[in-house]
PDB file of C-alpha atoms in Angstrom:
ATOM      1  CA  MET Z  28     -59.321-118.941 -12.525  1.00 78.00           C
ATOM      2  CA  THR Z  29     -62.479-117.024 -12.423  1.00 82.00           C
ATOM      3  CA  PRO Z  30     -63.754-116.752  -8.929  1.00 86.00           C
ATOM      4  CA  VAL Z  31     -67.427-117.033  -7.611  1.00 89.00           C
ATOM      5  CA  HIS Z  32     -68.586-114.500  -5.293  1.00 92.00           C
ATOM      6  CA  CYS Z  33     -70.654-115.465  -2.367  1.00 90.00           C
ATOM      7  CA  THR Z  34     -72.627-113.012  -0.177  1.00 90.00           C
ATOM      8  CA  ASP Z  35     -73.990-115.374   2.589  1.00 90.00           C
ATOM      9  CA  LEU Z  36     -72.638-118.349   4.792  1.00 90.00           C
ATOM     10  CA  ARG Z  37     -75.250-120.699   3.462  1.00 89.00           C
ATOM     11  CA  THR Z  38     -74.241-120.437   0.005  1.00 90.00           C
ATOM     12  CA  TRP Z  39     -70.725-120.453   0.811  1.00 90.00           C
ATOM     13  CA  ASN Z  40     -71.173-123.875   2.534  1.00 90.00           C
ATOM     14  CA  ARG Z  41     -72.532-125.157  -0.743  1.00 89.00           C
ATOM     15  CA  PHE Z  42     -69.362-123.769  -2.792  1.00 88.00           C
ATOM     16  CA  ALA Z  43     -67.048-125.273  -0.131  1.00 89.00           C
ATOM     17  CA  GLU Z  44     -68.759-128.723  -0.023  1.00 88.00           C
ATOM     18  CA  ARG Z  45     -68.563-128.765  -4.060  1.00 86.00           C
ATOM     19  CA  ALA Z  46     -64.766-127.932  -3.892  1.00 87.00           C
ATOM     20  CA  PHE Z  47     -63.759-130.229  -0.867  1.00 88.00           C
ATOM     21  CA  GLY Z  48     -66.567-132.753  -0.115  1.00 83.00           C
ATOM     22  CA  ASP Z  49     -67.616-133.162   3.545  1.00 82.00           C
ATOM     23  CA  ILE Z  50     -66.920-129.761   5.125  1.00 88.00           C
ATOM     24  CA  ALA Z  51     -68.769-127.405   7.258  1.00 89.00           C
ATOM     25  CA  VAL Z  52     -67.987-123.579   7.601  1.00 91.00           C
ATOM     26  CA  ALA Z  53     -69.140-121.575  10.651  1.00 92.00           C
ATOM     27  CA  SER Z  54     -68.570-117.678  11.155  1.00 89.00           C
ATOM     28  CA  ALA Z  55     -69.678-115.022  13.668  1.00 84.00           C
ATOM     29  CA  GLU Z  56     -69.268-112.438  11.003  1.00 80.00           C
ATOM     30  CA  ALA Z  57     -72.713-110.500  10.454  1.00 78.00           C
ATOM     31  CA  ARG Z  58     -71.888-110.248   6.799  1.00 83.00           C
ATOM     32  CA  PHE Z  59     -70.146-113.058   5.104  1.00 89.00           C
ATOM     33  CA  GLU Z  60     -68.528-112.136   1.685  1.00 90.00           C
ATOM     34  CA  ALA Z  61     -66.226-114.643   0.164  1.00 93.00           C
ATOM     35  CA  ASP Z  62     -64.771-115.724  -3.231  1.00 94.00           C
ATOM     36  CA  LEU Z  63     -63.727-119.111  -4.302  1.00 93.00           C
ATOM     37  CA  ALA Z  64     -62.034-120.101  -7.585  1.00 93.00           C
ATOM     38  CA  ALA Z  65     -60.991-123.650  -8.613  1.00 92.00           C
ATOM     39  CA  ARG Z  66     -59.095-125.422 -11.480  1.00 93.00           C
ATOM     40  CA  ASP Z  67     -58.825-129.160 -11.958  1.00 92.00           C
ATOM     41  CA  TRP Z  68     -56.214-131.377 -13.497  1.00 92.00           C
ATOM     42  CA  PRO Z  69     -56.459-135.225 -13.546  1.00 89.00           C
ATOM     43  CA  GLY Z  70     -55.841-136.081  -9.835  1.00 86.00           C
ATOM     44  CA  VAL Z  71     -55.248-132.456  -8.943  1.00 90.00           C
ATOM     45  CA  ARG Z  72     -57.506-129.772  -7.756  1.00 92.00           C
ATOM     46  CA  LEU Z  73     -56.443-126.209  -7.085  1.00 94.00           C
ATOM     47  CA  VAL Z  74     -58.693-124.073  -5.141  1.00 94.00           C
ATOM     48  CA  GLN Z  75     -58.106-120.473  -4.003  1.00 94.00           C
ATOM     49  CA  VAL Z  76     -60.327-118.981  -1.212  1.00 94.00           C
ATOM     50  CA  ASP Z  77     -60.716-115.605   0.008  1.00 94.00           C
ATOM     51  CA  SER Z  78     -63.070-115.300   3.151  1.00 92.00           C
ATOM     52  CA  PRO Z  79     -63.563-113.440   6.468  1.00 92.00           C
ATOM     53  CA  ALA Z  80     -62.888-114.958   9.757  1.00 91.00           C
ATOM     54  CA  ALA Z  81     -64.371-118.463   9.913  1.00 91.00           C
ATOM     55  CA  GLN Z  82     -64.149-121.874  11.474  1.00 92.00           C
ATOM     56  CA  VAL Z  83     -63.797-124.937   9.189  1.00 92.00           C
ATOM     57  CA  ARG Z  84     -64.420-128.515   9.839  1.00 91.00           C
ATOM     58  CA  GLY Z  85     -63.879-131.371   7.445  1.00 90.00           C
ATOM     59  CA  GLY Z  86     -62.394-134.749   6.594  1.00 86.00           C
ATOM     60  CA  ARG Z  87     -65.314-136.668   7.956  1.00 78.00           C
ATOM     61  CA  GLY Z  88     -65.910-139.002   4.981  1.00 70.00           C
ATOM     62  CA  GLY Z  89     -63.628-137.454   2.540  1.00 68.00           C
ATOM     63  CA  ARG Z  90     -61.628-139.165  -0.175  1.00 76.00           C
ATOM     64  CA  PRO Z  91     -58.128-140.423   0.678  1.00 82.00           C
ATOM     65  CA  GLY Z  92     -55.714-137.737  -0.363  1.00 88.00           C
ATOM     66  CA  TRP Z  93     -53.816-134.697   0.792  1.00 90.00           C
ATOM     67  CA  TYR Z  94     -54.507-130.911   1.221  1.00 93.00           C
ATOM     68  CA  LEU Z  95     -51.475-128.822   0.576  1.00 93.00           C
ATOM     69  CA  LEU Z  96     -52.523-125.492   2.300  1.00 95.00           C
ATOM     70  CA  TYR Z  97     -50.599-122.414   1.380  1.00 95.00           C
ATOM     71  CA  ASN Z  98     -51.619-119.394   3.613  1.00 94.00           C
ATOM     72  CA  GLU Z  99     -51.150-116.356   1.497  1.00 93.00           C
ATOM     73  CA  PHE Z 100     -52.328-113.699   3.935  1.00 91.00           C
ATOM     74  CA  GLY Z 101     -54.140-113.658   7.327  1.00 90.00           C
ATOM     75  CA  ARG Z 102     -53.662-116.019  10.253  1.00 90.00           C
ATOM     76  CA  CYS Z 103     -54.957-119.662  10.647  1.00 92.00           C
ATOM     77  CA  ALA Z 104     -54.653-122.506  13.208  1.00 92.00           C
ATOM     78  CA  LEU Z 105     -54.934-126.198  12.152  1.00 92.00           C
ATOM     79  CA  GLN Z 106     -55.529-129.279  13.922  1.00 91.00           C
ATOM     80  CA  GLN Z 107     -55.673-133.004  12.997  1.00 90.00           C
ATOM     81  CA  ASP Z 108     -55.036-136.364  14.843  1.00 85.00           C
ATOM     82  CA  GLY Z 109     -54.090-134.422  17.982  1.00 81.00           C
ATOM     83  CA  ARG Z 110     -51.422-132.275  16.273  1.00 84.00           C
ATOM     84  CA  ARG Z 111     -51.679-128.408  15.707  1.00 86.00           C
ATOM     85  CA  ALA Z 112     -49.975-125.736  13.836  1.00 87.00           C
ATOM     86  CA  ALA Z 113     -50.402-122.120  13.488  1.00 90.00           C
ATOM     87  CA  LEU Z 114     -49.702-120.416  10.138  1.00 91.00           C
ATOM     88  CA  ASP Z 115     -48.908-116.748   9.302  1.00 91.00           C
ATOM     89  CA  ALA Z 116     -48.832-115.190   5.820  1.00 91.00           C
ATOM     90  CA  GLY Z 117     -46.649-117.067   3.375  1.00 92.00           C
ATOM     91  CA  GLU Z 118     -46.490-120.303   5.367  1.00 92.00           C
ATOM     92  CA  LEU Z 119     -47.909-123.500   4.364  1.00 93.00           C
ATOM     93  CA  SER Z 120     -48.760-126.976   6.058  1.00 93.00           C
ATOM     94  CA  LEU Z 121     -50.292-130.490   4.901  1.00 92.00           C
ATOM     95  CA  LEU Z 122     -53.358-132.189   6.081  1.00 92.00           C
ATOM     96  CA  ARG Z 123     -54.918-135.491   5.301  1.00 90.00           C
ATOM     97  CA  ALA Z 124     -58.200-134.974   3.361  1.00 90.00           C
ATOM     98  CA  ASP Z 125     -59.919-138.003   4.595  1.00 87.00           C
ATOM     99  CA  ARG Z 126     -59.140-137.383   8.509  1.00 88.00           C
ATOM    100  CA  PRO Z 127     -61.263-135.228  10.539  1.00 90.00           C
ATOM    101  CA  TYR Z 128     -59.483-131.647  10.656  1.00 92.00           C
ATOM    102  CA  GLU Z 129     -60.359-128.164  11.811  1.00 92.00           C
ATOM    103  CA  ILE Z 130     -59.116-124.888  10.524  1.00 93.00           C
ATOM    104  CA  ALA Z 131     -59.777-121.629  12.417  1.00 93.00           C
ATOM    105  CA  PHE Z 132     -59.172-118.320  10.618  1.00 92.00           C
ATOM    106  CA  ASP Z 133     -59.246-115.371  13.085  1.00 87.00           C
ATOM    107  CA  GLN Z 134     -59.170-112.548  10.429  1.00 89.00           C
ATOM    108  CA  PRO Z 135     -59.794-112.191   6.707  1.00 91.00           C
ATOM    109  CA  ASN Z 136     -57.489-114.429   4.736  1.00 93.00           C
ATOM    110  CA  ARG Z 137     -56.697-115.965   1.425  1.00 94.00           C
ATOM    111  CA  MET Z 138     -55.594-119.555   1.145  1.00 95.00           C
ATOM    112  CA  THR Z 139     -54.528-121.649  -1.853  1.00 95.00           C
ATOM    113  CA  ILE Z 140     -54.985-125.337  -1.393  1.00 95.00           C
ATOM    114  CA  ALA Z 141     -53.628-128.052  -3.673  1.00 94.00           C
ATOM    115  CA  ALA Z 142     -55.932-131.192  -3.303  1.00 91.00           C
ATOM    116  CA  LEU Z 143     -53.746-134.436  -4.219  1.00 89.00           C
ATOM    117  CA  PRO Z 144     -54.438-138.036  -4.411  1.00 85.00           C
ATOM    118  CA  LEU Z 145     -52.992-140.351  -1.757  1.00 77.00           C
ATOM    119  CA  LEU Z 146     -49.883-141.345  -3.653  1.00 64.00           C
ATOM    120  CA  GLU Z 147     -48.266-144.808  -3.090  1.00 49.00           C
ATOM    121  CA  GLY Z 148     -45.260-145.013  -0.810  1.00 45.00           C
ATOM    122  CA  PRO Z 149     -46.059-141.867   1.149  1.00 51.00           C
ATOM    123  CA  PRO Z 150     -44.330-142.163   4.515  1.00 59.00           C
ATOM    124  CA  ALA Z 151     -42.108-139.075   4.106  1.00 65.00           C
ATOM    125  CA  LEU Z 152     -45.260-137.014   3.464  1.00 71.00           C
ATOM    126  CA  GLN Z 153     -47.071-138.662   6.321  1.00 72.00           C
ATOM    127  CA  ARG Z 154     -44.481-137.440   8.626  1.00 71.00           C
ATOM    128  CA  ARG Z 155     -45.166-133.880   7.250  1.00 78.00           C
ATOM    129  CA  LEU Z 156     -48.830-133.620   8.480  1.00 86.00           C
ATOM    130  CA  VAL Z 157     -49.733-130.648  10.392  1.00 89.00           C
ATOM    131  CA  LEU Z 158     -46.210-129.202  10.694  1.00 87.00           C
ATOM    132  CA  ARG Z 159     -45.645-125.582   9.821  1.00 88.00           C
ATOM    133  CA  HIS Z 160     -43.400-124.518   7.050  1.00 88.00           C
ATOM    134  CA  GLY Z 161     -42.278-120.960   7.419  1.00 86.00           C
ATOM    135  CA  ARG Z 162     -42.375-118.149   4.843  1.00 87.00           C
ATOM    136  CA  ASP Z 163     -38.798-119.007   3.631  1.00 83.00           C
ATOM    137  CA  GLU Z 164     -39.269-122.743   3.636  1.00 82.00           C
ATOM    138  CA  SER Z 165     -42.509-122.319   1.729  1.00 88.00           C
ATOM    139  CA  ALA Z 166     -41.236-119.872  -1.009  1.00 88.00           C
ATOM    140  CA  LEU Z 167     -41.025-122.488  -3.984  1.00 88.00           C
ATOM    141  CA  VAL Z 168     -44.317-124.244  -3.120  1.00 89.00           C
ATOM    142  CA  GLY Z 169     -45.990-120.843  -2.956  1.00 89.00           C
ATOM    143  CA  ALA Z 170     -44.496-119.584  -6.084  1.00 90.00           C
ATOM    144  CA  LEU Z 171     -45.682-122.678  -7.942  1.00 91.00           C
ATOM    145  CA  LEU Z 172     -49.324-122.475  -6.639  1.00 91.00           C
ATOM    146  CA  ARG Z 173     -49.558-118.709  -7.307  1.00 89.00           C
ATOM    147  CA  ARG Z 174     -48.398-119.385 -10.950  1.00 90.00           C
ATOM    148  CA  LEU Z 175     -50.795-122.221 -11.383  1.00 91.00           C
ATOM    149  CA  ALA Z 176     -53.619-120.023 -10.285  1.00 90.00           C
ATOM    150  CA  GLN Z 177     -52.439-117.251 -12.753  1.00 89.00           C
ATOM    151  CA  LEU Z 178     -52.343-119.454 -15.978  1.00 89.00           C
ATOM    152  CA  ASP Z 179     -54.990-118.829 -18.466  1.00 89.00           C
ATOM    153  CA  ASP Z 180     -57.082-121.743 -19.474  1.00 88.00           C
ATOM    154  CA  ALA Z 181     -55.197-122.947 -22.605  1.00 89.00           C
ATOM    155  CA  ALA Z 182     -51.745-122.889 -20.686  1.00 90.00           C
ATOM    156  CA  ALA Z 183     -53.336-124.775 -17.715  1.00 90.00           C
ATOM    157  CA  ARG Z 184     -54.845-127.483 -20.072  1.00 87.00           C
ATOM    158  CA  GLY Z 185     -51.378-128.118 -21.521  1.00 88.00           C
ATOM    159  CA  LEU Z 186     -49.749-129.161 -18.013  1.00 88.00           C
ATOM    160  CA  ASP Z 187     -49.126-132.712 -17.526  1.00 87.00           C
ATOM    161  CA  ALA Z 188     -50.985-133.791 -14.159  1.00 86.00           C
ATOM    162  CA  GLN Z 189     -48.737-136.539 -13.203  1.00 84.00           C
ATOM    163  CA  ALA Z 190     -45.718-134.139 -13.498  1.00 85.00           C
ATOM    164  CA  LEU Z 191     -47.542-131.444 -11.537  1.00 87.00           C
ATOM    165  CA  ARG Z 192     -48.355-133.816  -8.776  1.00 84.00           C
ATOM    166  CA  ALA Z 193     -44.701-134.956  -8.533  1.00 82.00           C
ATOM    167  CA  ALA Z 194     -43.321-131.272  -8.635  1.00 85.00           C
ATOM    168  CA  LEU Z 195     -45.778-130.339  -5.556  1.00 85.00           C
ATOM    169  CA  CYS Z 196     -44.679-133.390  -3.724  1.00 81.00           C
ATOM    170  CA  ASP Z 197     -41.033-132.826  -4.293  1.00 79.00           C
ATOM    171  CA  LEU Z 198     -41.164-129.249  -3.363  1.00 83.00           C
ATOM    172  CA  LEU Z 199     -42.858-129.950  -0.129  1.00 82.00           C
ATOM    173  CA  LEU Z 200     -40.310-132.622   0.883  1.00 76.00           C
ATOM    174  CA  LEU Z 201     -37.658-129.763   0.076  1.00 75.00           C
ATOM    175  CA  ALA Z 202     -39.211-127.395   2.500  1.00 74.00           C
ATOM    176  CA  ARG Z 203     -38.000-128.002   6.063  1.00 72.00           C
ATOM    177  CA  PRO Z 204     -40.614-127.718   8.754  1.00 75.00           C
ATOM    178  CA  VAL Z 205     -40.053-124.911  11.369  1.00 71.00           C
ATOM    179  CA  ALA Z 206     -39.044-126.368  14.670  1.00 52.00           C
ATOM    180  CA  THR Z 207     -41.450-125.816  17.417  1.00 45.00           C
ATOM    181  CA  PRO Z 208     -40.225-124.180  20.676  1.00 38.00           C
ATOM    182  CA  GLY Z 209     -37.860-126.343  22.509  1.00 35.00           C
ATOM    183  CA  ALA Z 210     -37.193-128.475  19.402  1.00 36.00           C
ATOM    184  CA  SER Z 211     -33.764-129.155  17.975  1.00 34.00           C
ATOM    185  CA  GLU Z 212     -32.616-126.905  15.249  1.00 30.00           C
ATOM    186  CA  ALA Z 213     -32.853-129.554  12.656  1.00 34.00           C
ATOM    187  CA  ALA Z 214     -36.631-130.397  12.177  1.00 38.00           C
ATOM    188  CA  LEU Z 215     -37.319-134.187  11.937  1.00 43.00           C
ATOM    189  CA  PRO Z 216     -33.748-135.504  11.616  1.00 47.00           C
ATOM    190  CA  GLY Z 217     -33.365-139.028  10.342  1.00 52.00           C
ATOM    191  CA  ARG Z 218     -33.150-140.579  13.966  1.00 63.00           C
ATOM    192  CA  GLN Z 219     -36.197-138.733  15.091  1.00 68.00           C
ATOM    193  CA  ALA Z 220     -38.243-139.603  12.065  1.00 64.00           C
ATOM    194  CA  GLY Z 221     -37.350-143.353  12.607  1.00 67.00           C
ATOM    195  CA  GLN Z 222     -38.580-143.056  16.193  1.00 76.00           C
ATOM    196  CA  LEU Z 223     -41.777-141.510  15.041  1.00 75.00           C
ATOM    197  CA  MET Z 224     -42.340-144.340  12.601  1.00 72.00           C
ATOM    198  CA  HIS Z 225     -41.692-146.830  15.306  1.00 77.00           C
ATOM    199  CA  ILE Z 226     -44.105-145.094  17.721  1.00 84.00           C
ATOM    200  CA  ALA Z 227     -46.947-145.146  14.919  1.00 80.00           C
ATOM    201  CA  ALA Z 228     -46.281-149.007  14.459  1.00 79.00           C
ATOM    202  CA  LEU Z 229     -46.332-149.635  18.106  1.00 83.00           C
ATOM    203  CA  VAL Z 230     -49.515-147.571  18.701  1.00 86.00           C
ATOM    204  CA  GLN Z 231     -51.493-149.312  15.898  1.00 82.00           C
ATOM    205  CA  ARG Z 232     -50.274-152.844  17.140  1.00 84.00           C
ATOM    206  CA  GLU Z 233     -51.013-152.067  20.898  1.00 87.00           C
ATOM    207  CA  LEU Z 234     -54.299-150.053  20.147  1.00 87.00           C
ATOM    208  CA  ALA Z 235     -56.550-152.170  22.303  1.00 88.00           C
ATOM    209  CA  SER Z 236     -54.121-152.649  25.151  1.00 89.00           C
ATOM    210  CA  PRO Z 237     -55.062-150.704  28.313  1.00 86.00           C
ATOM    211  CA  GLU Z 238     -51.310-150.392  29.011  1.00 88.00           C
ATOM    212  CA  LEU Z 239     -50.681-148.255  25.987  1.00 91.00           C
ATOM    213  CA  ASP Z 240     -49.168-144.882  27.236  1.00 92.00           C
ATOM    214  CA  GLY Z 241     -46.180-142.700  27.129  1.00 91.00           C
ATOM    215  CA  ARG Z 242     -44.135-145.101  29.631  1.00 91.00           C
ATOM    216  CA  LEU Z 243     -44.855-148.253  27.264  1.00 90.00           C
ATOM    217  CA  ILE Z 244     -43.611-146.203  24.294  1.00 89.00           C
ATOM    218  CA  ALA Z 245     -40.591-145.127  26.209  1.00 88.00           C
ATOM    219  CA  ALA Z 246     -39.781-148.655  27.037  1.00 86.00           C
ATOM    220  CA  GLU Z 247     -40.333-149.952  23.660  1.00 82.00           C
ATOM    221  CA  LEU Z 248     -37.997-147.292  22.138  1.00 79.00           C
ATOM    222  CA  GLY Z 249     -35.465-147.563  25.013  1.00 80.00           C
ATOM    223  CA  LEU Z 250     -35.865-143.926  25.856  1.00 82.00           C
ATOM    224  CA  SER Z 251     -36.740-142.061  28.963  1.00 87.00           C
ATOM    225  CA  LEU Z 252     -40.419-140.983  29.474  1.00 89.00           C
ATOM    226  CA  ARG Z 253     -39.138-137.204  29.267  1.00 89.00           C
ATOM    227  CA  ALA Z 254     -37.382-137.928  26.083  1.00 87.00           C
ATOM    228  CA  VAL Z 255     -40.764-139.357  24.654  1.00 88.00           C
ATOM    229  CA  GLN Z 256     -42.617-136.406  25.907  1.00 89.00           C
ATOM    230  CA  LEU Z 257     -40.292-133.908  24.033  1.00 87.00           C
ATOM    231  CA  LEU Z 258     -40.604-135.876  21.113  1.00 84.00           C
ATOM    232  CA  PHE Z 259     -44.306-135.493  20.856  1.00 85.00           C
ATOM    233  CA  GLU Z 260     -43.931-131.797  21.973  1.00 84.00           C
ATOM    234  CA  ARG Z 261     -41.910-131.245  18.837  1.00 77.00           C
ATOM    235  CA  GLN Z 262     -44.935-132.474  16.826  1.00 74.00           C
ATOM    236  CA  GLY Z 263     -47.390-130.201  18.649  1.00 77.00           C
ATOM    237  CA  THR Z 264     -49.039-133.029  20.704  1.00 82.00           C
ATOM    238  CA  THR Z 265     -48.657-135.288  23.631  1.00 88.00           C
ATOM    239  CA  ALA Z 266     -48.477-139.028  23.887  1.00 90.00           C
ATOM    240  CA  SER Z 267     -51.998-139.260  25.340  1.00 91.00           C
ATOM    241  CA  ALA Z 268     -53.707-137.080  22.723  1.00 89.00           C
ATOM    242  CA  TYR Z 269     -51.803-138.934  19.770  1.00 87.00           C
ATOM    243  CA  ILE Z 270     -53.105-142.463  21.259  1.00 91.00           C
ATOM    244  CA  LEU Z 271     -56.572-141.018  21.664  1.00 91.00           C
ATOM    245  CA  ALA Z 272     -56.771-139.534  18.117  1.00 86.00           C
ATOM    246  CA  GLN Z 273     -55.561-143.102  16.784  1.00 86.00           C
ATOM    247  CA  ARG Z 274     -58.101-144.826  18.761  1.00 90.00           C
ATOM    248  CA  LEU Z 275     -60.825-142.601  17.725  1.00 88.00           C
ATOM    249  CA  GLN Z 276     -59.747-142.712  14.133  1.00 82.00           C
ATOM    250  CA  HIS Z 277     -59.699-146.456  14.175  1.00 85.00           C
ATOM    251  CA  ALA Z 278     -63.300-146.597  15.785  1.00 87.00           C
ATOM    252  CA  ALA Z 279     -64.641-144.117  13.100  1.00 84.00           C
ATOM    253  CA  SER Z 280     -63.197-146.266  10.277  1.00 80.00           C
ATOM    254  CA  VAL Z 281     -64.501-149.699  11.694  1.00 84.00           C
ATOM    255  CA  LEU Z 282     -68.057-148.074  12.322  1.00 84.00           C
ATOM    256  CA  ARG Z 283     -68.233-147.685   8.589  1.00 79.00           C
ATOM    257  CA  GLU Z 284     -66.608-150.844   7.616  1.00 78.00           C
ATOM    258  CA  ARG Z 285     -68.631-153.141  10.055  1.00 82.00           C
ATOM    259  CA  PRO Z 286     -71.790-151.330  10.723  1.00 82.00           C
ATOM    260  CA  ALA Z 287     -73.394-154.418  12.512  1.00 85.00           C
ATOM    261  CA  GLN Z 288     -70.612-154.569  15.151  1.00 85.00           C
ATOM    262  CA  ARG Z 289     -71.856-153.491  18.582  1.00 90.00           C
ATOM    263  CA  ILE Z 290     -70.526-150.321  19.629  1.00 92.00           C
ATOM    264  CA  ALA Z 291     -69.635-151.374  23.000  1.00 92.00           C
ATOM    265  CA  ASP Z 292     -67.309-154.198  21.314  1.00 91.00           C
ATOM    266  CA  LEU Z 293     -65.942-151.677  18.957  1.00 90.00           C
ATOM    267  CA  ALA Z 294     -64.915-149.386  21.973  1.00 91.00           C
ATOM    268  CA  LEU Z 295     -63.174-152.204  23.595  1.00 92.00           C
ATOM    269  CA  GLU Z 296     -61.387-153.175  20.394  1.00 90.00           C
ATOM    270  CA  ALA Z 297     -60.273-149.631  19.972  1.00 90.00           C
ATOM    271  CA  GLY Z 298     -58.798-149.580  23.567  1.00 92.00           C
ATOM    272  CA  PHE Z 299     -61.690-147.902  25.593  1.00 93.00           C
ATOM    273  CA  GLY Z 300     -62.290-149.614  28.690  1.00 89.00           C
ATOM    274  CA  ASP Z 301     -65.183-147.015  29.580  1.00 92.00           C
ATOM    275  CA  LEU Z 302     -67.954-146.981  26.982  1.00 93.00           C
ATOM    276  CA  SER Z 303     -69.283-143.655  28.403  1.00 93.00           C
ATOM    277  CA  TYR Z 304     -65.820-142.038  28.004  1.00 94.00           C
ATOM    278  CA  PHE Z 305     -65.604-143.585  24.375  1.00 94.00           C
ATOM    279  CA  CYS Z 306     -69.088-142.031  23.674  1.00 93.00           C
ATOM    280  CA  ARG Z 307     -68.079-138.518  24.931  1.00 93.00           C
ATOM    281  CA  ALA Z 308     -64.694-138.452  23.182  1.00 91.00           C
ATOM    282  CA  PHE Z 309     -66.177-139.580  19.806  1.00 91.00           C
ATOM    283  CA  ARG Z 310     -68.918-136.816  19.869  1.00 89.00           C
ATOM    284  CA  ARG Z 311     -66.265-134.278  20.863  1.00 87.00           C
ATOM    285  CA  ARG Z 312     -63.892-135.155  17.970  1.00 83.00           C
ATOM    286  CA  TYR Z 313     -66.604-136.058  15.204  1.00 81.00           C
ATOM    287  CA  GLY Z 314     -69.512-133.703  16.304  1.00 83.00           C
ATOM    288  CA  CYS Z 315     -71.874-136.635  16.264  1.00 86.00           C
ATOM    289  CA  THR Z 316     -72.504-139.873  18.053  1.00 89.00           C
ATOM    290  CA  ALA Z 317     -70.993-143.178  17.097  1.00 89.00           C
ATOM    291  CA  ARG Z 318     -74.325-144.528  16.079  1.00 88.00           C
ATOM    292  CA  GLU Z 319     -74.987-141.302  13.841  1.00 86.00           C
ATOM    293  CA  TRP Z 320     -71.540-141.699  12.267  1.00 84.00           C
ATOM    294  CA  ARG Z 321     -72.376-145.354  11.538  1.00 79.00           C
ATOM    295  CA  ARG Z 322     -75.489-144.165   9.447  1.00 71.00           C
ATOM    296  CA  PRO Z 323     -74.343-141.008   7.649  1.00 57.00           C
ATOM    297  CA  ASN Z 324     -76.925-139.124   5.747  1.00 52.00           C
TER     298      ASN Z 324
END
């Protein structure tokens, strides 16, 4: 891959938008010099980015899919849907390309990103969102991504895109996420994964209910409130943050799908009893008002 060199932030945002769609990059660096290289196969895009410290926001209107992020050097912090992960050099994580996300790089960095389609039947991948895979856990995925970036054009054209997608997903599923402090040694064991799926279904079913909170989740799962709190802590979030993220995500989707619906009615449907709180929370999450989101430029 031949990198494109950039010497100012405005040009870099244009490069980034062509590579990732709806994305915005901000930086406090006085001089912003960065490089971006990309390679495409049917349904797969590989992008390698070298940049100074920066803050990235995206996912507000992107196509459904996954971003597999391999942090080659430097440090970064990710957040999406109320979940957070911090990556050091040689570590990876997974984001949804079509949900709002933020990435903060606090120093010069290199990241290689594999953009993949939203494959059918992805519950196992869904449970990997915004989890940290350490250096050892990421070794196989990192080796494959580095090799893909090093291929010459003829060799790259000879690869089967479907097999490539499958290989990346399979290697990710083989990599165990690193447990967060206080978590059990085995990250996401079968029982815990089942509980998380149950919680996700419950939250979607009860989204409009003002009674939806950690206590309701605990009662539904037959667990103590503390057990539910620990379950969310292991995913880097809290019950209230997760519920808020799901409500805001529902509202953002409906605003685009049903633009004629009154915002007050939509807020109530999403579980917000206070319209002013909904408006503040929506602007804080998406960087614009609900009305502006409904009519994108």
